[in-house]
Amino acid sequence: MAEAKPKLALYWAASCGGCEITVTELGMRLVSLAQLVDIVFWPCLMDFKYSDVEAMEDGEIDVCFFNGAIRTSENEEMAHLLRDKSRILVAFGSCATEGCIPGLANLFDAESILARVYDTAPSVDDSRGTRPITSFTVPEGIIEIPTFYEQVFTLAQTVEVDYFAPGCPPVVDQVWNIFQTFLSGELPERGAIIGVDPKTNCDVCPREKGESGYRVREWRRPHTVALDPDRCFLTQEVICCGPATRAGCGLPCISGNMPCRGCYGPPEGVIDQGAKLLSAIGALVDTDEPETLSQIMDTIVDPAGLSYRFGLANSLLSEIKYGARVREDEV
Amino acid sequence: MADHISQTQSFADQVRAIPGGEHLEMCYSCGTCVSKCMIQQKVEPEYNPRRLLHMVIMDMERQAFESPTTWLCSACDLCYPACPQEIHISGVIGAVKDLAVRAGYESPLDTVSVEESRCSGCGICVMTCPYEAPHLIEKQLDGELDRLSEVDANLCMGCGICVAACPMGAISRPGVSNEELREQLRVPASDGAPRMVVFVCDWSLRADADVTLLESYAQNVHIIHIPCTGRIDPEMALLSLRAGIDGVLVCGCAPGECHYKRGTVVSSCKIGLLDRMLGQMQMGNGRGLASHPVRFVQIGTQDRGRIRREVDTMLEHLVHSKEAQ
């Protein structure tokens, strides 16, 4: 009898679905993948129920790719369940790794988010102060929906994670590399960040760099500039997150003449990507007049959103605001 | 050919021939520059631009090359507006330094170094350095041609602006590397009193009394001396807050008076943006952090005693926000 095929699971928590799409973009490679593994859980594409996972033995799944952040109690419950049932748990994509776009909600508290959605959004008419309730009694019994948390967590803030594969989404060739790594059985060191290169995007970016004494008097937003495809964005007064972002994506944005947004997260050795980016950008200004300086700073419309577009939930900012989350298995 | 010229030219002529050195002759040795110089006041009593200029005029080449004045001048140019002859003194000193380097002399300063295996060649250091010390080179590294930053140690003044700016943390300077500064972020808890870190640029404190004053604060106010506020990056301030410190005060020079030309501007931009981000983050809803927990103050040459007011004001603010909780 042939050896049993490795069991693979893919799950999505608080995410947009882009990570799922990137897996389907494997195209014909996905077909060959399906021949090499048993997909035992993939609610986005195949018909499985949570009860199917609950019925599994602990550690029965060989590798689980978990994308999405932890926003609700359902996300958290599934994180724990899949952790228990999986031998290897991979935080797949930026949401699971560092919070990504859902993590930007950490700029606000839960009530102000709900108030926006249910009361003050322009599309909401005649607010009645409606709020979701988590438990409701009907004649047939009690209906419960998941709780909306006060903040967004990363997967590793919730359960123990074996590997991290950043990217919004991880680019398809890296996804294929990652699958092949697991299939080969030659696993990287536990806790490793996979599907990435060691340095930052500037290391691989072919654009012409700025020269000595280059200074910025204004930051411009990409849509307001006719961008030169051969010169470093910073020398065109456009903020590029490339200097503070781990390489590995193959520069799809930069090749498309758009600055890097930073989705591959901080490079090795950097604790806080946003703070480092800010430090690099701030180093380029030049003026002795406080008023001009203030005007230059004003040209960065949303500093937190720019610097922490993908990493807010995993940032020092979030940790300072909410305190460090201590996982149950770490107590 | 160059040797031939240097043999026929006097030392003073050589200095004059370098852009910046041409003002040499106008000096009538009044010494106003010395009275303005922070290096003379704070670091090196022997430091004396007037004397250096005179050495050059007298063709005292070796003495000029060995003089600390040649190497310590950071071209802050506080002396420039004061000179009655409008001599750009740092330009003349720069010309002397240029000749000293050509003659094989090396800078005695603590300068930065780049960890090549981590440098991504982004060029931020090249762009931000006030002294054009770093430049990008191509180099074989692990069998591949890599673009890296290389620092000319003779141009580097050791301000640390690039250390803070490097988004990879690949640059360090002895005494103020990332690791060394992080080590200092431990402030002992003290009976509920707010804990505060003051990063102070040593050049910004003009009066000896101000420097001594800083030592008199209790344990809950921890002073960290840095060469320039340009060395501070927002990550350092956030690490302080994460370590449980309630407030971070960064004290630097007034604009136009920065010892390293642009450190104070760079720093006030970074701390300003950080302040805006902390505001966006609505910190008050969480741990109950004081409003504006990271502040930047600029202390001018005329601001004797101001450091005490600034530290006390911040401390008071932190006490109030602790009480309000």
XYZ file of C-alpha atoms in Angstrom:
656
model
C 0.000 0.000 0.000
C 1.236 3.440 -0.877
C 2.309 5.681 1.977
C -0.446 7.977 3.214
C -0.337 11.426 1.649
C 0.373 14.418 3.910
C -2.779 16.100 5.142
C -3.126 19.768 4.306
C -5.560 22.348 5.689
C -6.148 25.960 4.661
C -8.229 28.302 6.724
C -9.163 31.951 6.637
C -9.960 34.101 9.638
C -10.206 37.918 9.397
C -8.922 38.343 5.860
C -9.972 39.554 2.445
C -9.570 36.256 0.609
C -6.500 37.369 -1.315
C -4.369 34.675 0.302
C -6.828 32.052 -0.936
C -6.731 33.523 -4.424
C -2.959 33.399 -4.480
C -3.137 29.645 -3.805
C -5.598 29.162 -6.652
C -3.240 31.173 -8.849
C -0.916 28.194 -8.685
C -3.041 27.024 -11.624
C -1.939 23.655 -12.940
C 0.552 23.404 -10.089
C -2.438 23.256 -7.761
C -3.625 20.158 -9.590
C -0.286 18.469 -9.030
C -0.350 19.607 -5.420
C -3.739 17.980 -4.990
C -2.218 14.708 -6.190
C 0.570 14.906 -3.631
C -1.476 15.841 -0.568
C -4.845 15.210 0.973
C -6.686 18.464 1.446
C -8.671 17.806 4.595
C -10.025 21.295 5.268
C -10.369 24.330 3.006
C -13.707 26.025 3.626
C -13.112 28.701 0.997
C -13.004 26.214 -1.865
C -14.309 22.889 -0.626
C -17.190 21.706 1.447
C -15.974 21.007 4.943
C -17.599 21.749 8.265
C -15.972 22.775 11.522
C -17.287 19.502 12.939
C -15.051 17.646 10.454
C -12.026 19.277 12.065
C -13.339 18.714 15.570
C -13.643 15.012 14.782
C -9.938 14.760 13.883
C -7.245 13.480 16.193
C -4.850 16.023 17.690
C -1.931 16.565 15.305
C -3.730 14.743 12.501
C -3.275 17.597 10.008
C 0.341 17.698 8.837
C 0.422 21.330 7.754
C -2.214 24.012 8.240
C -1.929 27.296 6.371
C -3.834 29.807 8.437
C -4.513 33.176 6.852
C -6.344 36.077 8.402
C -6.054 37.986 11.637
C -7.877 37.280 14.908
C -10.746 39.749 15.079
C -13.608 37.778 16.624
C -14.077 34.949 19.085
C -14.765 32.644 16.138
C -11.342 33.441 14.654
C -9.772 32.683 17.998
C -11.708 29.446 18.481
C -10.621 28.219 15.037
C -7.022 29.201 15.734
C -7.017 27.050 18.860
C -8.812 24.179 17.152
C -6.466 24.138 14.165
C -3.442 24.488 16.415
C -4.490 21.392 18.302
C -5.228 19.410 15.180
C -2.118 20.440 13.220
C 1.426 19.223 13.503
C 2.694 22.352 11.749
C 0.812 25.634 11.839
C 1.853 28.316 9.342
C 0.790 31.937 9.670
C 0.103 32.452 5.986
C 0.005 35.984 4.658
C 0.309 39.346 6.361
C -2.975 39.211 8.317
C -1.995 36.107 10.223
C 1.629 37.220 10.502
C 1.247 40.827 11.575
C -2.394 41.902 11.402
C -2.289 43.554 7.981
C -5.205 45.761 6.854
C -7.654 44.391 9.490
C -5.025 45.318 12.077
C -5.437 49.006 11.211
C -8.584 48.798 13.310
C -6.256 48.968 16.304
C -6.136 52.707 15.658
C -9.635 52.792 17.126
C -11.539 51.073 19.888
C -14.285 48.577 19.137
C -17.144 50.905 20.075
C -16.021 53.681 17.738
C -15.778 51.145 14.910
C -19.296 49.863 15.617
C -20.576 53.425 15.924
C -19.100 54.223 12.520
C -20.617 51.143 10.904
C -24.049 51.357 12.544
C -24.509 55.108 13.101
C -22.316 57.583 11.305
C -21.342 56.008 7.969
C -22.843 58.107 5.122
C -24.733 55.089 3.824
C -26.509 54.551 7.140
C -29.891 56.203 7.308
C -31.736 57.233 10.466
C -29.680 55.407 13.027
C -31.605 53.626 15.737
C -28.463 52.944 17.703
C -28.432 49.348 16.496
C -25.544 47.214 17.752
C -24.883 43.516 17.148
C -25.718 41.326 20.127
C -23.924 38.064 20.632
C -26.827 36.080 22.038
C -30.526 36.106 21.111
C -33.352 33.907 22.304
C -35.883 32.614 19.765
C -38.654 30.035 20.326
C -36.361 27.318 18.973
C -33.548 28.137 21.376
C -30.613 30.568 21.734
C -28.787 31.905 18.709
C -25.206 32.999 19.292
C -22.806 34.900 17.090
C -19.108 35.510 17.713
C -17.910 38.416 19.843
C -16.210 41.369 18.172
C -12.943 41.935 20.029
C -11.619 45.238 21.320
C -8.494 44.833 19.193
C -7.085 42.760 16.347
C -4.533 40.082 17.199
C -2.038 38.236 15.084
C -2.078 34.453 14.986
C 1.100 34.217 17.069
C -0.467 36.451 19.726
C -3.223 33.814 19.937
C -1.597 30.401 19.533
C 1.893 29.047 19.024
C 2.941 29.370 15.383
C 5.605 27.246 13.691
C 6.329 29.309 10.584
C 5.486 32.697 9.162
C 4.925 33.466 5.473
C 4.294 37.206 5.084
C 2.865 39.022 2.081
C -0.405 40.643 1.124
C -0.778 38.150 -0.365
C 2.381 36.040 -0.476
C 3.376 36.027 -4.145
C 2.460 32.885 -6.017
C 5.999 31.687 -6.750
C 6.886 31.962 -3.088
C 3.721 30.039 -2.216
C 4.845 27.241 -4.525
C 8.330 27.308 -2.927
C 6.747 27.090 0.502
C 4.576 24.108 -0.453
C 7.586 22.378 -1.946
C 9.639 23.004 1.181
C 7.044 21.232 3.289
C 6.665 18.403 0.791
C 10.438 17.883 0.723
C 10.378 17.291 4.470
C 13.465 19.475 4.872
C 11.962 21.944 7.277
C 13.537 25.261 8.159
C 14.251 26.104 11.772
C 11.052 26.394 13.772
C 9.784 29.961 14.041
C 11.419 30.906 10.751
C 9.972 33.421 8.352
C 9.640 31.558 5.062
C 9.266 32.523 1.434
C 11.393 35.654 1.888
C 14.859 37.036 1.216
C 17.206 38.237 3.960
C 17.619 41.928 3.129
C 15.162 44.661 2.142
C 13.544 45.455 -1.182
C 16.214 48.092 -1.886
C 18.717 45.269 -2.123
C 16.986 43.922 -5.224
C 15.446 47.129 -6.555
C 17.163 48.189 -9.787
C 16.197 51.848 -9.534
C 18.808 54.571 -9.442
C 19.447 55.688 -5.840
C 19.624 59.152 -4.364
C 22.894 60.997 -4.091
C 24.674 62.760 -1.261
C 22.795 65.689 0.117
C 19.438 64.768 -1.436
C 16.734 66.506 0.609
C 12.970 66.594 0.664
C 10.826 69.711 1.054
C 7.514 68.000 0.377
C 6.202 64.436 0.206
C 3.941 63.791 -2.726
C 1.329 61.101 -3.080
C 1.921 58.672 -5.955
C -1.208 59.593 -7.888
C -0.142 63.241 -8.100
C 3.213 62.566 -9.785
C 4.252 61.357 -13.234
C 6.688 58.805 -11.842
C 10.010 58.079 -13.499
C 10.263 54.261 -13.727
C 14.056 54.248 -13.370
C 14.635 56.429 -10.317
C 14.218 55.637 -6.614
C 10.783 56.843 -5.466
C 12.298 58.674 -2.511
C 14.213 60.896 -4.922
C 10.878 61.712 -6.551
C 9.511 62.839 -3.168
C 7.258 59.812 -2.988
C 7.415 57.619 0.093
C 8.348 54.029 -0.646
C 8.319 51.474 2.170
C 10.956 49.385 0.381
C 13.866 50.485 2.613
C 12.094 49.081 5.677
C 10.508 46.040 4.052
C 11.799 42.500 3.787
C 12.475 41.374 0.236
C 10.993 38.275 -1.302
C 8.001 39.504 -3.245
C 9.920 40.035 -6.476
C 8.891 43.713 -6.549
C 5.520 43.499 -8.344
C 4.485 46.963 -7.103
C 7.798 48.637 -7.868
C 7.901 47.035 -11.338
C 4.428 48.433 -11.845
C 5.886 51.879 -11.087
C 4.187 52.099 -7.709
C 6.103 52.424 -4.438
C 6.388 49.473 -2.065
C 3.648 49.455 0.580
C 5.556 47.232 2.989
C 3.454 44.056 3.065
C 6.388 41.668 3.548
C 7.017 43.182 6.964
C 10.206 44.245 8.728
C 13.582 42.776 7.753
C 15.460 40.562 10.144
C 16.720 42.367 13.211
C 14.182 45.192 12.986
C 11.631 45.246 15.781
C 9.197 47.819 14.451
C 8.880 48.381 10.718
C 6.786 51.539 10.965
C 9.121 53.290 13.373
C 12.119 52.403 11.227
C 10.435 53.675 8.088
C 9.551 56.915 9.822
C 13.139 57.258 10.970
C 14.398 56.850 7.414
C 11.882 59.271 5.920
C 12.429 61.841 8.656
C 16.150 61.743 7.939
C 15.608 63.190 4.476
C 13.900 66.467 5.382
C 15.717 69.723 5.335
C 14.602 73.050 6.708
C 15.526 75.224 9.651
C 12.095 76.762 9.950
C 9.643 75.061 12.292
C 6.727 76.191 10.130
C 8.157 74.691 6.972
C 8.942 71.510 8.863
C 5.360 71.332 10.016
C 4.218 71.824 6.412
C 6.506 69.022 5.235
C 5.079 66.749 7.929
C 1.558 67.734 6.869
C 2.275 66.283 3.444
C 2.283 62.858 5.108
C -1.462 62.659 5.398
C -1.738 59.531 7.513
C 1.598 58.675 9.139
C 0.325 55.695 11.142
C -1.575 54.227 8.196
C 1.418 54.705 5.936
C 4.026 53.235 8.257
C 1.894 50.482 9.730
C -0.367 49.640 6.807
C 0.377 45.943 7.319
C 2.054 45.685 10.683
C -0.014 47.624 13.205
C -1.350 44.639 15.173
C 2.182 43.346 15.620
C 3.770 46.744 16.312
C 5.213 48.390 19.376
C 2.367 50.927 19.029
C -0.271 48.234 19.568
C 1.696 46.676 22.385
C 1.992 50.018 24.146
C -1.691 50.761 23.658
C -3.102 47.408 24.697
C -0.266 45.788 26.623
C 1.404 42.551 25.585
C -0.952 39.636 25.132
C 0.260 36.619 27.032
C -0.904 33.383 25.423
C -2.310 30.569 27.538
C 0.498 28.237 26.498
C 3.075 30.803 27.591
C 1.770 31.255 31.137
C 52.661 66.790 -11.301
C 50.743 67.188 -8.052
C 53.935 66.593 -6.091
C 55.718 69.185 -8.109
C 53.032 71.730 -7.310
C 53.059 70.920 -3.615
C 56.820 71.361 -3.565
C 56.686 74.760 -5.113
C 53.592 75.931 -3.237
C 53.723 76.928 0.411
C 51.332 75.152 2.792
C 49.268 78.318 3.052
C 49.055 78.456 -0.735
C 47.833 74.884 -0.850
C 45.113 75.653 1.682
C 44.106 78.742 -0.253
C 43.886 76.729 -3.459
C 41.162 74.474 -2.008
C 37.625 75.868 -2.223
C 36.847 77.178 1.254
C 40.506 77.914 2.009
C 40.610 81.139 0.060
C 39.442 83.252 3.028
C 42.524 82.426 5.044
C 44.266 85.736 4.521
C 41.395 87.815 5.891
C 41.823 86.587 9.487
C 43.275 89.178 11.836
C 43.245 86.847 14.827
C 40.575 88.555 16.916
C 39.470 85.222 18.414
C 35.724 85.846 18.206
C 35.391 82.415 16.587
C 36.962 80.774 19.639
C 34.462 82.450 21.937
C 31.611 80.958 19.922
C 33.030 77.482 19.571
C 31.286 74.694 21.471
C 34.181 72.316 21.035
C 36.514 74.707 22.790
C 34.002 75.159 25.607
C 32.955 71.554 26.103
C 35.499 69.117 24.761
C 38.911 70.441 24.035
C 40.314 73.543 25.766
C 43.191 73.452 23.282
C 40.718 73.841 20.455
C 41.327 77.094 18.698
C 40.330 77.975 15.139
C 42.168 81.276 15.379
C 45.405 79.517 16.219
C 44.895 76.959 13.451
C 44.412 79.668 10.884
C 47.547 81.313 12.114
C 49.474 78.037 11.923
C 48.497 77.789 8.286
C 49.584 81.324 7.538
C 52.908 80.511 9.231
C 53.254 77.328 7.108
C 53.249 75.096 10.196
C 51.975 72.120 8.238
C 52.680 69.244 10.648
C 51.314 71.139 13.655
C 48.187 72.020 11.707
C 47.611 68.399 10.680
C 48.093 67.171 14.242
C 45.950 69.862 15.841
C 42.618 68.579 17.246
C 41.006 71.659 15.699
C 41.517 70.203 12.243
C 39.546 67.057 13.088
C 36.930 68.138 15.600
C 35.307 70.950 13.624
C 31.833 69.755 12.655
C 31.097 72.802 10.514
C 28.208 73.854 12.772
C 29.175 77.373 11.709
C 28.169 79.098 14.956
C 31.394 81.081 14.479
C 30.612 82.106 10.910
C 28.003 84.823 11.571
C 30.125 86.124 14.458
C 33.332 86.612 12.461
C 33.807 90.334 11.775
C 35.758 89.436 8.626
C 32.986 87.088 7.403
C 35.442 84.235 7.068
C 33.836 80.861 6.555
C 36.141 79.341 9.144
C 34.883 75.779 8.823
C 35.673 76.032 5.112
C 39.291 76.880 5.856
C 39.516 74.113 8.482
C 37.943 71.730 5.954
C 40.670 72.607 3.462
C 43.350 71.852 6.063
C 41.666 68.534 6.871
C 41.514 67.706 3.196
C 45.272 68.187 2.892
C 45.883 66.221 6.111
C 43.945 63.247 4.714
C 45.898 63.446 1.478
C 49.084 63.422 3.563
C 47.966 60.190 5.187
C 46.602 61.457 8.497
C 43.487 59.741 9.893
C 40.537 61.052 11.841
C 40.848 60.401 15.591
C 37.045 60.469 16.067
C 34.675 57.597 16.894
C 33.145 56.954 13.515
C 30.383 54.697 12.193
C 30.737 51.318 10.566
C 28.418 49.428 8.222
C 27.625 45.760 8.721
C 27.894 44.640 5.111
C 25.914 41.434 5.492
C 22.915 43.515 6.561
C 23.235 46.586 4.325
C 20.624 46.649 1.557
C 22.150 49.588 -0.269
C 19.025 51.746 0.025
C 21.127 54.916 0.127
C 19.237 56.585 3.013
C 22.532 57.125 4.860
C 24.067 58.616 1.730
C 21.211 61.075 1.411
C 20.983 62.084 5.063
C 24.636 62.427 6.085
C 25.533 66.106 6.628
C 29.176 65.343 5.724
C 28.838 63.193 2.600
C 30.723 60.442 4.413
C 28.794 57.392 3.106
C 28.514 56.472 -0.535
C 27.234 53.437 -2.400
C 29.736 50.984 -3.822
C 29.422 47.697 -5.669
C 31.155 44.805 -3.998
C 31.359 41.028 -4.316
C 29.591 39.568 -1.311
C 29.012 35.798 -1.063
C 29.737 35.443 -4.760
C 27.240 38.080 -5.830
C 27.716 41.672 -6.798
C 25.998 43.659 -4.075
C 25.310 47.356 -3.714
C 26.491 48.509 -0.294
C 27.139 51.627 1.676
C 30.734 52.455 2.518
C 31.693 55.201 4.949
C 34.739 57.420 4.547
C 35.981 57.496 8.144
C 37.844 60.730 7.520
C 34.646 62.544 6.598
C 32.448 60.943 9.298
C 31.941 63.129 12.377
C 30.270 60.374 14.405
C 26.975 62.206 14.911
C 24.918 59.023 14.528
C 22.262 60.516 12.230
C 22.767 57.633 9.797
C 22.691 55.067 12.616
C 19.137 56.164 13.406
C 18.159 56.569 9.768
C 19.301 53.130 8.596
C 16.080 51.119 8.255
C 18.032 47.863 8.562
C 19.891 48.888 11.703
C 23.048 47.995 9.794
C 25.090 51.005 10.930
C 26.580 51.418 14.360
C 28.800 53.834 16.211
C 30.764 52.917 19.341
C 28.901 54.083 22.431
C 25.552 54.720 20.761
C 24.780 51.551 18.803
C 21.192 50.291 18.879
C 22.155 47.591 21.375
C 23.996 49.977 23.683
C 21.130 52.473 23.780
C 18.507 49.738 24.315
C 20.530 48.511 27.280
C 20.047 51.917 28.872
C 16.258 51.924 28.615
C 15.799 50.317 31.998
C 14.471 52.736 34.558
C 13.731 51.337 38.010
C 10.174 51.677 39.330
C 9.947 54.200 42.138
C 6.842 54.191 44.351
C 4.352 55.147 41.686
C 6.348 58.189 40.578
C 6.336 58.525 36.777
C 9.355 57.196 35.009
C 10.998 59.312 32.408
C 13.852 59.052 29.962
C 15.662 62.167 28.799
C 17.784 61.814 25.710
C 20.014 64.807 25.790
C 22.341 66.076 23.115
C 25.442 67.110 24.979
C 26.032 70.047 22.686
C 22.651 71.578 23.455
C 23.563 72.315 27.072
C 25.736 75.395 27.010
C 26.176 75.993 30.719
C 28.102 73.684 33.039
C 25.378 74.224 35.623
C 22.848 72.650 33.263
C 24.988 69.572 32.812
C 25.476 69.163 36.577
C 21.789 69.730 37.163
C 20.894 66.651 35.148
C 22.823 64.476 37.571
C 20.725 65.745 40.459
C 17.449 64.199 39.312
C 16.108 61.199 41.181
C 16.326 57.704 39.782
C 12.981 57.941 38.041
C 14.417 60.479 35.606
C 16.993 58.644 33.583
C 19.386 60.725 31.503
C 20.887 59.218 28.373
C 23.634 61.235 26.734
C 23.802 61.126 22.959
C 26.069 62.908 20.490
C 23.125 64.437 18.613
C 19.352 64.107 18.714
C 19.590 62.989 15.098
C 20.708 59.688 16.634
C 17.245 59.101 18.144
C 14.827 57.103 16.094
C 11.141 56.581 16.841
C 11.795 52.898 17.535
C 13.971 53.907 20.479
C 11.180 56.092 21.900
C 8.594 53.325 21.420
C 10.884 50.779 23.060
C 11.117 53.134 26.036
C 7.333 53.338 26.314
C 7.017 49.577 25.964
C 9.530 49.158 28.767
C 6.983 50.896 31.011
C 8.535 54.343 30.849
C 5.857 57.036 31.027
C 7.510 59.791 29.078
C 10.401 60.434 26.741
C 11.961 63.857 26.401
C 14.438 64.520 23.617
C 16.533 67.663 24.092
C 18.418 69.055 21.160
C 19.779 72.301 19.816
C 17.738 75.071 18.255
C 17.425 74.972 14.465
C 20.466 76.550 12.857
C 22.579 75.815 15.928
C 22.865 72.041 15.608
C 26.425 70.901 16.106
C 25.985 68.422 13.268
C 24.105 70.845 11.023
C 20.837 68.953 10.584
C 20.455 66.507 13.458
C 17.973 68.684 15.278
C 15.791 69.157 12.187
C 15.792 65.471 11.387
C 14.978 64.607 14.976
C 12.176 67.115 15.383
C 10.620 65.751 12.193
C 10.787 62.177 13.448
C 9.517 62.948 16.927
C 6.837 65.207 15.409
C 5.600 62.409 13.151
C 5.743 59.951 16.036
C 3.653 62.319 18.131
C 1.083 62.474 15.340
C 1.019 58.688 15.127
C 0.591 58.304 18.859
C -2.299 60.750 18.547
C -3.839 58.702 15.728
C -3.508 55.627 17.903
C -5.735 57.132 20.616
C -3.410 55.881 23.299
C -5.503 57.413 26.043
C -8.050 54.653 25.628
C -5.585 51.930 26.461
C -2.880 51.913 29.095
C -3.720 55.479 30.054
C -0.596 56.949 28.570
C -0.169 60.684 29.092
C -0.947 62.874 26.105
C 2.139 63.581 24.004
C 4.340 61.102 25.878
C 7.268 61.711 23.535
C 8.433 65.290 23.197
C 11.197 67.162 21.494
C 12.553 70.412 22.862
C 15.054 72.662 21.218
C 17.439 74.474 23.513
C 19.045 77.539 22.004
C 22.440 79.013 22.773
C 20.771 81.683 24.905
C 18.618 79.227 26.866
C 20.648 78.649 29.995
C 18.674 76.889 32.681
C 15.908 75.913 30.310
C 16.629 72.197 30.557
C 15.414 72.207 34.178
C 12.133 73.852 33.210
C 11.606 71.404 30.371
C 12.282 68.311 32.469
C 10.156 69.638 35.343
C 7.250 70.552 33.061
C 7.236 67.110 31.495
C 7.518 65.433 34.887
C 4.615 67.483 36.204
C 2.550 66.558 33.161
C 3.267 62.877 33.759
C 2.390 63.146 37.445
C -0.939 64.807 36.568
C -1.860 62.141 34.060
C -0.994 59.411 36.534
C -3.199 61.065 39.151
C -6.029 61.472 36.665
C -6.201 57.721 36.141
